[in-house]
Amino acid sequence: MSTTPEGRQLLLEDLNPEQRAAVTLPHESALILAGAGSGKTRVLTTRIVWLIQTGQVSPHGILAVTFTNKAAKEMMTRIAAMLPINTRGMWVGTFHGLANRLLRTHWRESGLPQSFQILDSSDQLSAVKRLMKAMNVDTEKYEPKKVQWFINGHKEAGRRARDAEAFDEYSMRMAELFEAYDAQCQREGVADFPELLLRSYELLYRNEPLREHYRDRFRHILVDEFQDTNTLQYRWLKLFAGPHAALFAVGDDDQSIYAFRGANTANMAEFEREFAHGNVIKLEQNYRSHGNILTAANTLISQNAHRLGKNLWTAEGEGEPIRIFEAYSDQDEASFVVDEVKTLNREGVALSDMALLYRSNAQSRVLEHALFSARVPYRVYGGLRFFERQEIKHALAYLRLLTNPEDDGAFLRVVNFPTRGIGARTLEQLADHAARAGTSLWQAACTQKGTSTQKGTSTQKGTSSSGGKMAGFARLIEDIKQATADLPLAEVIDHVIEASGLADYYRADKDGADRLENLNELINAAALFSEEGGLMDDASAEIAPGAPASTEMPSELDRFLAHAALEAGEHQAGAGHDALQLMTVHAAKGLEFHAVFITGLEESLFPHEQSASEENGLEEERRLMYVAITRARRRLYLSHAQSRMLHGQIRYSLPSRFLDELPEQVLHNLSRRDSGHAAGVQQTTRDYGTAAPRHPGNDTGFKVGQSVAHSKFGTGIIIDFEGRGADARVQVKFRDTGTKWLALAYARLSPA
């Protein structure tokens, strides 16, 4: 782009007045309060180009900070497209990326070797474990992960071991481990991620000539997503900001949703006082969403106190009303979502332009199952599909051992998880023993006689303690097998999760709450599987013609494991294929879609129950809902369920308070009858308590009130019906076994 006056005018041509004011600011600090979809990335990039074009600064005099490598690359690409310059030497990147660059340049001054290596999270945990082993630290009392959190928490707050508050034996020992860990990293010439920022901060803080050098160099400092900065990041930025620097901070306090990562929303107000001095430009024109969506978002977020304040608007018109659907159950909700997705897809909306959002990862299981059954390709954005998650694979491995202890893969996955002191060397010896004997690892483990059931006694002279631990694991599996022999499937899984130690392990994990929710959802999946007759029940139970009479049906657990394996391996769209997007609301930040479904809008789910016990927790949840709403361009669905299966039991819920905080005039309550065709007339009532009637007609040959027979559950009467074709389900009240939902594609009901 030309640097002539005409070129500069062309640069500003498509900007609205507020954007243009932000881009053309004189040499002064300012806070740019940029709402969702207001073009903040464009403003930030154009500001950089404007400064260079007008000769106010050279490319090397700019420091631009983003939060993701993706955003940094996008910014560099845009700058290169707008200016005929080589951007490689520009300081544009993430906090950690720029800190690394600083330390590489001044490695001597920072006290690091020139070729220092960076530890990721797993590398860091391994380093902590090595240290604790060398120091002979009790890993049950001082869990390695908790030691890692202690170290990182203090570093991210700008504190070294000497600054850590140590008021009892436990905290003093943690501080000692922190100090020893730092010494180990220094000795080995490595640095973890928090260390990059802390050490670069310390370097600038104590080295005045170096600090002044960079202050003289960077006269313009630009920061994206300022609302997500933590305490140390803000302090790091201030060290670069000399008396003649202009700080250009772009952010949205209404989209601050990372308090759990240390983000400090107070930084924005502090920045306004320290640097901007009231120089605030609000970008309120939204280029993403229609008016009704923005009205809902504005009304919702206005409930939060201590906002800097803005009101999004659009020139695009009001658009369609926001659709609200109340389901009978979480399965009913999932079925509704699938129906709407199919309808939209038939109308020409690409699957990839639709997103299913949920508050926590565990909620994806019911949605995934419905999509799997309907053969709708989908992709879990920013995470793993339900049956591929670590904690689920652990639980399934224990279940596989119950039904087939010869499964070496399952054995290796959980023999030392949670940790039992069984190391790699012990497993190598076990594998050698199994190979020599021509047996499975399980059989080899059962021959280990390190300990007996009597504490303090040994059944075999000279056997190592590792052998006893291996034998202990074998006994654990046998004990679980005996304890669960006569239990229903859901209770089997519940018992396995508790008895194996998985539940306790994740309860003690700082980030284990989501994993516990997923494990509870696995219990729900099992309960639903049993309720529906095992999905493959009749098909797999039917003995092929000519088969021997002794042919045995696979157990319910075997069928469930097969179902989990099949669902894990099917319908995940490949790269480049059109697929529905599933993600948590946190993962959705920064994205936009034609149609958005926000599911599970119930009290204790969204807002999450933990928010009640956290300071400003409800306001953070409301900001999260605000982010979810503003992902939608044209169509927005909000759904909740009267009942939801939690921990294998049906729980009844109240609709989320966020629904009551939305303006009535932009809402349209759907029923089954008009779902997918609701763009027309808006309902005038707002009765969330009235469940939607189901399709009165169907093409299955069955109807409500009809007597039916099932091979496993006996005779009963159809009392409810939902779905069509392959997705059809009936609720049957059986005479002897109670009420159950059955998928007609599998249940093989017959008229009674």
Coordinates of C-alpha atoms in Angstrom, one line a residue, residues 201-661:
Y201 CA 10.8 -9.3 33.8
E202 CA 13.6 -9.7 36.4
L203 CA 16.2 -9.0 33.6
L204 CA 14.6 -5.7 32.7
Y205 CA 13.8 -4.8 36.3
R206 CA 17.4 -5.1 37.6
N207 CA 19.3 -4.1 34.5
E208 CA 18.6 -0.3 34.1
P209 CA 20.8 0.2 30.9
L210 CA 19.0 -2.6 29.2
R211 CA 15.6 -1.4 30.3
E212 CA 16.4 2.1 29.0
H213 CA 17.6 0.7 25.7
Y214 CA 14.2 -1.0 25.1
R215 CA 12.3 2.0 26.4
D216 CA 14.1 4.2 23.8
R217 CA 13.5 1.6 21.1
F218 CA 9.8 0.9 21.6
R219 CA 7.9 4.2 21.5
H220 CA 4.7 2.4 20.5
I221 CA 3.4 -0.6 22.5
L222 CA 0.2 -2.2 21.3
V223 CA -1.6 -5.0 23.2
D224 CA -4.5 -7.2 22.1
E225 CA -7.0 -8.9 24.4
F226 CA -5.8 -6.7 27.3
Q227 CA -8.6 -8.0 29.5
D228 CA -6.9 -11.4 29.6
T229 CA -3.6 -10.1 31.1
N230 CA -2.5 -11.3 34.5
T231 CA -0.5 -9.4 37.2
L232 CA 2.9 -10.3 35.9
Q233 CA 2.1 -9.6 32.3
Y234 CA 0.9 -6.1 33.1
R235 CA 4.0 -5.5 35.2
W236 CA 6.2 -6.8 32.3
L237 CA 4.5 -4.4 29.9
K238 CA 5.1 -1.4 32.2
L239 CA 8.8 -2.1 32.3
F240 CA 8.9 -1.5 28.5
A241 CA 6.8 1.7 28.8
G242 CA 9.1 4.6 29.3
P243 CA 7.9 8.2 29.9
H244 CA 7.7 8.8 26.1
A245 CA 5.9 5.6 25.2
A246 CA 2.4 5.4 23.9
L247 CA 0.5 2.3 25.0
F248 CA -2.4 1.2 22.8
A249 CA -4.4 -1.4 24.8
V250 CA -7.3 -3.1 23.0
G251 CA -9.7 -5.2 25.1
D252 CA -13.2 -5.9 26.2
D253 CA -13.9 -6.3 29.9
D254 CA -17.2 -8.0 29.1
Q255 CA -15.3 -10.9 27.4
S256 CA -12.9 -11.5 30.3
I257 CA -13.5 -15.2 31.0
Y258 CA -10.1 -16.6 32.1
A259 CA -10.0 -15.8 35.8
F260 CA -9.1 -19.4 36.4
R261 CA -5.9 -18.8 34.4
G262 CA -5.1 -15.7 36.5
A263 CA -6.6 -13.1 34.2
N264 CA -7.1 -9.9 36.1
T265 CA -10.0 -7.7 34.8
A266 CA -8.8 -4.9 37.2
N267 CA -5.8 -4.4 34.9
M268 CA -8.1 -2.5 32.5
A269 CA -9.3 0.0 35.1
E270 CA -5.7 0.3 36.4
F271 CA -4.4 0.9 32.9
E272 CA -7.0 3.7 32.4
R273 CA -5.8 5.4 35.6
E274 CA -2.0 4.9 35.0
F275 CA -1.7 5.5 31.3
A276 CA -4.9 6.3 29.4
H277 CA -6.0 9.0 31.9
G278 CA -9.6 8.8 30.6
N279 CA -8.6 8.5 26.9
V280 CA -11.0 5.7 26.1
I281 CA -12.4 5.0 22.6
K282 CA -15.4 2.6 22.4
L283 CA -15.9 0.4 19.4
E284 CA -19.6 -0.5 19.6
Q285 CA -20.6 -1.1 16.0
N286 CA -20.8 -4.8 15.5
Y287 CA -20.2 -6.3 12.1
R288 CA -21.0 -9.9 13.0
S289 CA -24.5 -10.3 14.5
H290 CA -28.1 -9.2 13.8
G291 CA -29.8 -6.8 16.1
N292 CA -31.9 -9.2 18.2
I293 CA -28.8 -11.2 19.1
L294 CA -27.0 -8.0 20.2
T295 CA -30.0 -6.7 22.1
A296 CA -30.0 -10.0 24.1
A297 CA -26.2 -9.7 24.7
N298 CA -26.4 -6.1 25.8
T299 CA -29.3 -6.7 28.2
L300 CA -27.7 -9.7 29.7
I301 CA -24.3 -8.1 30.4
S302 CA -25.9 -5.0 31.8
Q303 CA -26.6 -7.1 34.9
N304 CA -22.9 -7.0 35.8
A305 CA -21.5 -4.3 38.1
H306 CA -18.2 -2.5 37.7
R307 CA -18.2 -2.6 33.9
L308 CA -16.4 0.1 31.8
G309 CA -19.6 0.1 29.8
K310 CA -20.5 -0.1 26.1
N311 CA -23.6 -1.0 24.0
L312 CA -23.2 -3.0 20.8
W313 CA -25.3 -2.1 17.8
T314 CA -25.5 -3.1 14.1
A315 CA -26.6 -1.6 10.9
E316 CA -27.7 -5.1 9.7
G317 CA -31.3 -5.0 11.0
E318 CA -33.0 -6.9 13.7
G319 CA -32.9 -10.3 12.1
E320 CA -34.6 -13.5 13.4
P321 CA -35.8 -13.9 17.0
I322 CA -33.7 -16.0 19.3
R323 CA -35.2 -19.5 19.5
I324 CA -35.7 -21.0 23.0
F325 CA -36.5 -24.7 23.4
E326 CA -37.4 -26.5 26.6
A327 CA -36.8 -30.3 26.4
Y328 CA -38.1 -33.0 28.5
S329 CA -34.7 -34.5 29.0
D330 CA -31.0 -34.1 27.9
Q331 CA -31.7 -36.8 25.3
D332 CA -34.7 -34.9 24.0
E333 CA -32.6 -31.7 23.9
A334 CA -29.9 -33.5 21.8
S335 CA -32.6 -34.9 19.5
F336 CA -34.0 -31.4 19.0
V337 CA -30.5 -30.1 18.2
V338 CA -29.8 -32.8 15.6
D339 CA -33.2 -32.2 13.9
E340 CA -32.5 -28.5 13.6
V341 CA -29.0 -29.1 12.4
K342 CA -30.3 -31.4 9.7
T343 CA -33.0 -28.9 8.7
L344 CA -30.5 -26.0 8.4
N345 CA -28.1 -28.2 6.4
R346 CA -30.8 -29.1 4.0
E347 CA -31.6 -25.4 3.6
G348 CA -28.0 -24.8 2.5
V349 CA -26.1 -23.9 5.8
A350 CA -22.8 -25.8 5.9
L351 CA -22.3 -28.0 8.9
S352 CA -19.0 -26.2 9.5
D353 CA -20.9 -22.9 9.9
M354 CA -22.9 -24.3 12.8
A355 CA -21.7 -24.7 16.4
L356 CA -22.9 -26.6 19.4
L357 CA -21.7 -24.9 22.6
Y358 CA -21.8 -26.2 26.2
R359 CA -20.5 -25.1 29.5
S360 CA -18.5 -28.1 30.4
N361 CA -16.9 -30.9 28.4
A362 CA -19.0 -33.6 30.0
Q363 CA -22.1 -32.3 28.2
S364 CA -20.7 -33.3 24.9
R365 CA -21.4 -37.0 25.5
V366 CA -25.2 -36.9 25.0
L367 CA -24.8 -34.6 22.0
E368 CA -22.1 -36.8 20.4
H369 CA -24.3 -39.9 20.9
A370 CA -27.2 -38.2 19.1
L371 CA -25.0 -37.1 16.3
F372 CA -23.4 -40.5 16.0
S373 CA -26.8 -42.2 15.8
A374 CA -28.0 -39.7 13.2
R375 CA -24.8 -40.1 11.2
V376 CA -24.0 -36.4 11.3
P377 CA -20.3 -35.8 10.9
Y378 CA -18.9 -33.6 13.6
R379 CA -15.6 -32.3 15.0
V380 CA -14.8 -31.4 18.6
Y381 CA -13.0 -28.1 18.5
G382 CA -10.1 -27.6 20.8
G383 CA -10.6 -30.9 22.6
L384 CA -11.1 -34.6 22.4
R385 CA -14.2 -36.5 21.7
F386 CA -15.8 -37.9 24.8
F387 CA -14.6 -41.5 24.5
E388 CA -11.1 -40.3 23.6
R389 CA -10.5 -38.3 26.8
Q390 CA -7.8 -39.5 29.1
E391 CA -9.9 -40.2 32.1
I392 CA -12.5 -42.0 30.1
K393 CA -9.9 -44.2 28.4
H394 CA -8.5 -45.0 31.9
A395 CA -11.9 -46.0 33.2
L396 CA -12.6 -48.1 30.1
A397 CA -9.2 -49.9 30.5
Y398 CA -10.3 -51.0 34.0
L399 CA -13.6 -52.2 32.7
R400 CA -11.8 -54.1 29.9
L401 CA -9.6 -55.9 32.5
L402 CA -12.8 -57.0 34.3
T403 CA -14.1 -58.7 31.3
N404 CA -10.8 -59.8 29.8
P405 CA -7.8 -59.7 32.1
E406 CA -5.6 -60.9 29.2
D407 CA -5.8 -57.5 27.5
D408 CA -2.2 -56.3 27.7
G409 CA -3.0 -52.9 26.4
A410 CA -5.6 -52.2 29.1
F411 CA -3.2 -53.6 31.7
L412 CA -0.3 -51.3 30.7
R413 CA -2.6 -48.3 30.7
V414 CA -3.7 -48.5 34.3
V415 CA -1.3 -50.8 36.2
N416 CA 0.4 -47.7 37.5
F417 CA -2.4 -45.2 37.2
P418 CA -3.1 -43.8 39.7
T419 CA 0.5 -44.3 40.6
R420 CA 1.3 -47.4 42.7
G421 CA 5.1 -47.2 42.7
I422 CA 5.3 -49.6 39.7
G423 CA 8.1 -48.2 37.5
A424 CA 9.3 -48.8 34.0
R425 CA 11.9 -51.2 35.1
T426 CA 9.4 -53.4 36.9
L427 CA 7.2 -53.5 33.8
E428 CA 10.1 -54.4 31.7
Q429 CA 10.9 -57.4 34.0
L430 CA 7.2 -58.4 34.0
A431 CA 7.2 -58.3 30.2
D432 CA 10.3 -60.5 30.0
H433 CA 8.8 -62.9 32.4
A434 CA 5.5 -63.1 30.4
A435 CA 7.4 -63.6 27.1
R436 CA 9.5 -66.4 28.6
A437 CA 6.4 -68.1 30.0
G438 CA 4.3 -67.4 26.9
T439 CA 1.6 -65.7 29.0
S440 CA -0.2 -62.4 29.3
L441 CA 1.1 -59.6 31.5
W442 CA -1.9 -60.3 33.8
Q443 CA -0.9 -63.9 34.3
A444 CA 2.6 -62.9 34.9
A445 CA 1.5 -60.3 37.5
C446 CA -0.6 -63.0 39.3
T447 CA 2.5 -65.0 39.9
Q448 CA 4.2 -62.2 41.7
K449 CA 4.1 -63.0 45.4
G450 CA 5.7 -59.9 47.1
T451 CA 3.1 -59.6 49.7
S452 CA 0.2 -61.4 51.2
T453 CA -3.1 -60.1 52.4
Q454 CA -1.6 -60.0 55.9
K455 CA 0.1 -56.7 56.4
G456 CA 3.8 -57.0 57.0
T457 CA 4.2 -60.6 55.9
S458 CA 5.7 -62.0 52.7
T459 CA 4.8 -65.2 51.0
Q460 CA 8.0 -65.6 49.1
K461 CA 11.5 -65.0 50.4
G462 CA 13.6 -62.5 48.6
T463 CA 10.8 -61.1 46.4
S464 CA 11.0 -57.4 45.8
S465 CA 8.5 -54.8 47.0
S466 CA 7.7 -54.1 43.3
G467 CA 6.5 -57.7 43.0
G468 CA 4.2 -57.1 45.9
K469 CA 2.8 -53.9 44.3
M470 CA 2.1 -55.9 41.1
A471 CA 0.4 -58.6 43.1
G472 CA -1.6 -55.9 44.9
F473 CA -2.8 -54.5 41.5
A474 CA -3.9 -58.0 40.5
R475 CA -5.8 -58.4 43.8
L476 CA -7.4 -55.0 43.2
I477 CA -8.9 -56.1 39.9
E478 CA -10.1 -59.4 41.3
D479 CA -11.7 -57.6 44.3
I480 CA -13.5 -55.2 42.0
K481 CA -14.6 -58.0 39.8
Q482 CA -16.1 -59.9 42.8
A483 CA -17.7 -56.7 44.2
T484 CA -19.4 -55.9 40.9
A485 CA -20.5 -59.3 39.8
D486 CA -24.2 -58.8 40.4
L487 CA -24.4 -55.0 40.0
P488 CA -26.2 -53.1 37.2
L489 CA -23.9 -51.7 34.5
A490 CA -24.0 -48.1 35.8
E491 CA -23.2 -49.2 39.3
V492 CA -20.3 -51.3 38.0
I493 CA -18.7 -48.3 36.4
D494 CA -19.4 -46.2 39.5
H495 CA -17.7 -48.8 41.7
V496 CA -14.7 -49.1 39.3
I497 CA -14.2 -45.3 39.3
E498 CA -14.1 -45.2 43.1
A499 CA -12.3 -48.4 43.9
S500 CA -9.6 -47.9 41.3
G501 CA -8.6 -44.6 42.8
L502 CA -9.5 -42.6 39.7
A503 CA -12.0 -40.5 41.5
D504 CA -9.7 -39.7 44.4
Y505 CA -6.9 -38.9 41.9
Y506 CA -8.9 -36.3 40.0
R507 CA -10.5 -34.9 43.2
A508 CA -7.0 -34.0 44.3
D509 CA -6.1 -32.6 40.9
K510 CA -6.3 -28.8 40.7
D511 CA -7.8 -29.1 37.2
G512 CA -9.6 -32.3 37.8
A513 CA -13.2 -31.0 38.1
D514 CA -13.9 -31.4 34.4
R515 CA -12.4 -34.9 34.4
L516 CA -14.6 -35.9 37.3
E517 CA -17.7 -34.5 35.4
N518 CA -16.6 -36.6 32.4
L519 CA -16.4 -39.8 34.6
N520 CA -19.8 -39.1 36.0
E521 CA -21.1 -38.7 32.4
L522 CA -19.6 -42.1 31.7
I523 CA -21.9 -43.5 34.4
N524 CA -24.8 -41.7 32.7
A525 CA -23.9 -43.2 29.4
A526 CA -24.0 -46.6 30.9
A527 CA -27.4 -46.0 32.6
L528 CA -28.8 -44.8 29.3
F529 CA -27.3 -47.8 27.5
S530 CA -29.0 -50.2 29.9
E531 CA -32.3 -48.2 29.7
E532 CA -32.3 -48.5 25.9
G533 CA -31.8 -52.3 26.1
G534 CA -28.1 -52.1 25.3
L535 CA -28.5 -50.5 21.9
M536 CA -27.2 -53.7 20.2
D537 CA -29.3 -55.8 22.5
D538 CA -31.5 -57.7 20.2
A539 CA -29.3 -57.7 17.2
S540 CA -26.4 -59.1 19.0
A541 CA -28.5 -61.5 21.0
E542 CA -30.1 -63.1 18.0
I543 CA -28.3 -66.4 17.4
A544 CA -27.4 -66.9 13.8
P545 CA -29.0 -69.9 12.0
G546 CA -27.0 -73.1 12.5
A547 CA -25.0 -71.7 15.4
P548 CA -24.4 -74.2 18.3
A549 CA -26.9 -74.1 21.1
S550 CA -24.1 -73.2 23.5
T551 CA -23.5 -69.8 21.8
E552 CA -23.4 -67.2 24.6
M553 CA -24.7 -63.7 24.4
P554 CA -22.0 -61.0 25.1
S555 CA -22.4 -59.5 28.5
E556 CA -23.9 -56.0 28.9
L557 CA -20.4 -54.8 29.8
D558 CA -18.9 -56.3 26.7
R559 CA -21.6 -54.7 24.6
F560 CA -21.1 -51.3 26.3
L561 CA -17.3 -51.5 25.7
A562 CA -18.0 -52.3 22.0
H563 CA -20.4 -49.4 21.8
A564 CA -17.8 -47.1 23.3
A565 CA -15.1 -48.2 20.8
L566 CA -17.4 -47.9 17.8
E567 CA -18.6 -44.4 18.9
A568 CA -15.1 -43.3 19.5
G569 CA -14.0 -44.3 16.0
E570 CA -17.0 -43.2 13.9
H571 CA -18.2 -40.0 12.4
Q572 CA -15.3 -37.8 13.4
A573 CA -14.9 -35.8 10.3
G574 CA -11.5 -35.8 8.6
A575 CA -9.5 -32.7 7.9
G576 CA -11.1 -30.5 5.2
H577 CA -14.5 -32.3 5.5
D578 CA -17.7 -30.4 6.3
A579 CA -18.5 -31.1 9.9
L580 CA -20.6 -29.7 12.7
Q581 CA -18.5 -27.9 15.4
L582 CA -18.8 -28.9 19.0
M583 CA -16.9 -27.0 21.7
T584 CA -17.1 -25.5 25.2
V585 CA -17.9 -21.8 25.4
H586 CA -14.3 -21.1 26.5
A587 CA -13.0 -22.7 23.3
A588 CA -15.5 -20.7 21.2
K589 CA -14.0 -17.3 22.1
G590 CA -12.8 -15.5 19.0
L591 CA -14.9 -17.6 16.6
E592 CA -18.2 -16.9 14.8
F593 CA -20.8 -19.1 13.1
H594 CA -24.0 -18.6 11.1
A595 CA -26.0 -20.6 13.6
V596 CA -25.2 -21.3 17.3
F597 CA -26.8 -23.7 19.7
I598 CA -26.2 -23.0 23.4
T599 CA -27.3 -26.1 25.3
G600 CA -27.7 -27.0 28.9
L601 CA -29.0 -23.6 30.1
E602 CA -29.9 -24.8 33.6
E603 CA -29.1 -23.6 37.1
S604 CA -25.9 -25.3 38.4
L605 CA -24.9 -26.1 34.9
F606 CA -24.8 -22.7 33.3
P607 CA -24.2 -20.8 35.5
H608 CA -21.9 -23.5 36.9
E609 CA -22.5 -24.5 40.5
Q610 CA -19.0 -23.6 41.4
S611 CA -19.6 -19.9 40.6
A612 CA -21.7 -19.6 43.8
S613 CA -18.7 -20.2 46.0
E614 CA -16.3 -17.9 44.0
E615 CA -15.8 -14.2 44.4
N616 CA -17.5 -12.6 41.4
G617 CA -18.1 -16.1 40.1
L618 CA -21.6 -15.3 38.8
E619 CA -20.4 -12.2 36.9
E620 CA -17.7 -14.3 35.2
E621 CA -20.4 -16.9 34.2
R622 CA -22.5 -14.0 32.8
R623 CA -19.5 -12.8 30.8
L624 CA -19.2 -16.4 29.5
M625 CA -22.8 -16.4 28.4
Y626 CA -22.3 -13.0 26.7
V627 CA -19.4 -14.5 24.8
A628 CA -21.6 -17.5 23.8
I629 CA -24.4 -15.3 22.5
T630 CA -22.1 -13.1 20.5
R631 CA -20.7 -16.1 18.5
A632 CA -23.9 -16.2 16.4
R633 CA -24.2 -14.2 13.2
R634 CA -27.8 -14.9 12.1
R635 CA -29.5 -17.6 14.1
L636 CA -29.3 -18.4 17.8
Y637 CA -30.8 -21.3 19.7
L638 CA -31.0 -21.5 23.5
S639 CA -32.0 -24.9 25.0
H640 CA -32.5 -26.4 28.4
A641 CA -34.0 -29.6 29.8
Q642 CA -36.4 -30.3 32.6
S643 CA -34.4 -33.4 33.6
R644 CA -30.9 -34.5 33.0
M645 CA -29.1 -37.6 33.9
L646 CA -26.3 -36.9 36.5
H647 CA -24.3 -39.7 38.1
G648 CA -26.6 -42.3 36.7
Q649 CA -29.7 -40.8 38.1
I650 CA -32.4 -38.5 36.8
R651 CA -32.1 -35.0 38.2
Y652 CA -34.6 -32.2 37.7
S653 CA -33.4 -28.7 37.0
L654 CA -34.6 -25.1 36.9
P655 CA -34.0 -23.0 33.8
S656 CA -30.9 -20.8 33.9
R657 CA -31.4 -17.4 35.4
F658 CA -29.7 -16.1 32.3
L659 CA -32.9 -16.9 30.3
D660 CA -34.9 -14.6 32.6
E661 CA -32.3 -11.8 32.1

